[in-house]
Amino acid sequence: MLDRSRLRGPRHACCQSREVSERDDVTGISGDIARVGVVGCGQMGAGIAEVCARSGLEVMVAETTGEALEIGRTRLHNSLAKAAERGKITAEELDATQARLSFTTDLGEFADRDLVIEAVVENEQVKTEIFQVLDQVVTRPDAILASNTSSIPLVKLAVATSRPDHVIGIHFFNPAPVQQLVELIPALTTSEGTLSRAQLFTEKVLGKHAIRAQDRSGFVVNALLIPYLLSAIRMFESGIASREDIDNGMEMGCAHPMGPLKLTDLIGLDTVASVAYSMYEEYKEPLYAAPPLLQRMVDAGRLGRKTGSGFYSYG
Ligand SMILES: NC(=O)c1ccc[n+]([C@@H]2O[C@H](COP(=O)([O-])OP(=O)(O)OC[C@H]3O[C@@H](n4cnc5c(N)ncnc54)[C@H](O)[C@@H]3O)[C@@H](O)[C@H]2O)c1
């Protein structure tokens, strides 16, 4: 849990937000983002922190406990070491990137951040609480508060703060250092200035390709992907085909780089289930309903690669 007693920094006055919104209209100011905060250092948070640090930004990463922080730090350093081994970065770049990374369990240390990207578990209550805390601690009035959520309405996170015009979805894909795409999701309250700064930042600073989507559960990619993954799990659950034949079917028959059950293991079964629940909640369409097997596997702690077992086992 977050320790609110350790938080510092003034709450934001509405008048500050208005002044900043006017400044937001100035184009080309994404270069003012130098200090990034990333909340959560799981699969996505570690990848996002790596992308930002490799782009020359100073990045601070926050986790809940010292133990979770150590796991996240190791994940991030292993990924950077692999990038160096594969010749994607030089030994000097590796050292410089590591020097730009810092780690904390105290969100109060995010006071000077220009941009914060939240990448914690796909849980509305947990994310809302983090946005409330960020609103209190981040002092720069025009800082962008972004979420990497896959399905939670951005407007709910935006209105949990006193600066809903500066809250936006910046949705990266897994693994973030490899996948080119980001989705930008403005809430109803997000200012045009925040959206264009986020676009300039993701495209010009991080070198990603940004697509825009409305604030509807699943946005573009998951709205198409999740029903497909759920169909594959239903097919496996009903015994129509083995897991290998389902995956081979899509890899060899449709040239997908990874079959749907392997992809579910990569994303994390808990994340797929949470996204499916949010989408079902939004649309009430049966195609978004999670099959019982998915929830049973989540309950059993078989979350995929990150726990060593899901539809497949990982050594
Ligand atoms: N896995 C994917 O393929 C994928 C792709 C795009 C977006 N996302 C989204 O990214 C987010 C994270 O997913 P993930 O796959 O990295 O999950 P994960 O389970 O790998 O990591 C979540 C991390 O959040 C940390 N955490 C939980 N509560 C916290 C708090 N209060 N403060 C700080 N850290 C906290 C946990 O300790 C954990 O390390 C979710 O919103 C998910 O929907 C996931």
Coordinates of C-alpha atoms and ligand atoms in Angstrom, one line a residue, residues 1-2 38-48 62-65 68-69 71-72 75 104-105 107 118-123 126-127 129-130 147-152 170-175 222 263-264 266-268 270-272 274-275 303 306, ligand 1:
M1 CA 0.0 0.0 0.0
L2 CA 1.1 3.6 -0.5
V38 CA 7.3 5.1 -13.9
V39 CA 5.0 3.5 -11.3
G40 CA 5.2 -0.3 -11.2
C41 CA 8.3 -2.3 -12.4
G42 CA 6.6 -5.4 -13.7
Q43 CA 6.7 -6.6 -17.3
M44 CA 5.4 -3.3 -18.7
G45 CA 6.8 -0.8 -16.2
A46 CA 10.4 -2.2 -16.6
G47 CA 10.1 -2.1 -20.4
I48 CA 8.7 1.5 -20.4
A62 CA 8.6 3.2 -8.1
E63 CA 7.4 -0.1 -6.6
T64 CA 5.4 -1.1 -3.6
T65 CA 8.1 -2.9 -1.6
A68 CA 9.3 -6.0 -5.6
L69 CA 11.7 -3.2 -6.5
I71 CA 12.8 -8.0 -8.8
G72 CA 12.0 -5.1 -11.1
R75 CA 14.3 -7.5 -14.8
T104 CA 12.3 4.1 -5.0
T105 CA 9.5 2.8 -2.9
L107 CA 6.1 8.1 -4.5
E118 CA 1.6 4.5 -14.2
A119 CA 2.0 0.8 -15.1
V120 CA 0.7 -1.2 -12.1
V121 CA -1.7 -4.1 -12.0
E122 CA -4.9 -3.7 -14.1
N123 CA -7.1 -2.7 -11.1
V126 CA -5.2 0.6 -7.2
K127 CA -4.7 2.9 -10.2
E129 CA -5.4 5.7 -5.5
I130 CA -2.0 6.1 -7.4
S147 CA -1.6 5.5 -17.5
N148 CA -0.6 2.4 -19.4
T149 CA -3.9 0.8 -18.6
S150 CA -5.3 -1.6 -21.2
S151 CA -9.0 -1.1 -20.5
I152 CA -9.8 1.1 -17.5
I170 CA -0.2 6.2 -23.2
H171 CA -0.6 2.5 -23.9
F172 CA 2.6 0.6 -24.7
F173 CA 2.9 -3.0 -26.0
N174 CA 4.8 -5.9 -24.7
P175 CA 7.8 -6.0 -24.8
N222 CA -7.3 -5.0 -27.3
L263 CA 0.5 -14.8 -26.4
T264 CA -1.9 -15.0 -23.4
L266 CA 3.2 -13.6 -22.5
I267 CA 0.6 -10.9 -21.6
G268 CA -0.3 -12.5 -18.3
D270 CA -4.5 -12.0 -14.8
T271 CA -4.1 -9.0 -17.2
V272 CA -6.1 -10.8 -20.0
S274 CA -8.9 -8.1 -16.0
V275 CA -9.1 -6.5 -19.5
L303 CA -0.4 -16.3 -14.7
K306 CA 5.8 -14.2 -15.2
Ligands
LIG1 N1 1.2 -7.5 -20.0 C1 1.0 -6.9 -21.2 O1 1.2 -7.4 -22.3 C2 0.5 -5.4 -21.2 C3 0.5 -4.7 -22.4 C4 0.1 -3.4 -22.4 C5 -0.4 -2.8 -21.2 N2 -0.4 -3.5 -20.0 C6 -0.9 -2.9 -18.8 O2 0.2 -2.5 -18.1 C7 -0.1 -2.6 -16.6 C8 0.9 -3.5 -15.9 O3 0.9 -4.8 -16.5 P1 2.1 -5.8 -16.4 O4 2.0 -6.8 -17.4 O5 3.4 -5.0 -16.3 O6 1.8 -6.4 -14.9 P2 2.8 -7.1 -13.9 O7 2.0 -7.9 -13.0 O8 4.0 -7.7 -14.6 O9 3.4 -5.8 -13.0 C9 2.6 -5.0 -12.2 C10 3.5 -4.4 -11.2 O10 2.8 -3.4 -10.5 C11 3.3 -3.4 -9.2 N3 2.4 -2.7 -8.3 C12 1.2 -3.0 -7.9 N4 0.7 -2.1 -7.1 C13 1.6 -1.1 -7.0 C14 1.6 0.2 -6.4 N5 0.6 0.6 -5.7 N6 2.7 1.0 -6.6 C15 3.7 0.6 -7.3 N7 3.7 -0.6 -8.0 C16 2.7 -1.4 -7.8 C17 3.5 -4.9 -8.8 O11 4.4 -5.0 -7.7 C18 4.0 -5.4 -10.1 O12 5.5 -5.4 -10.2 C19 -1.6 -3.0 -16.6 O13 -2.4 -1.9 -16.5 C20 -1.8 -3.8 -17.9 O14 -3.1 -3.8 -18.3 C21 0.0 -4.8 -20.0

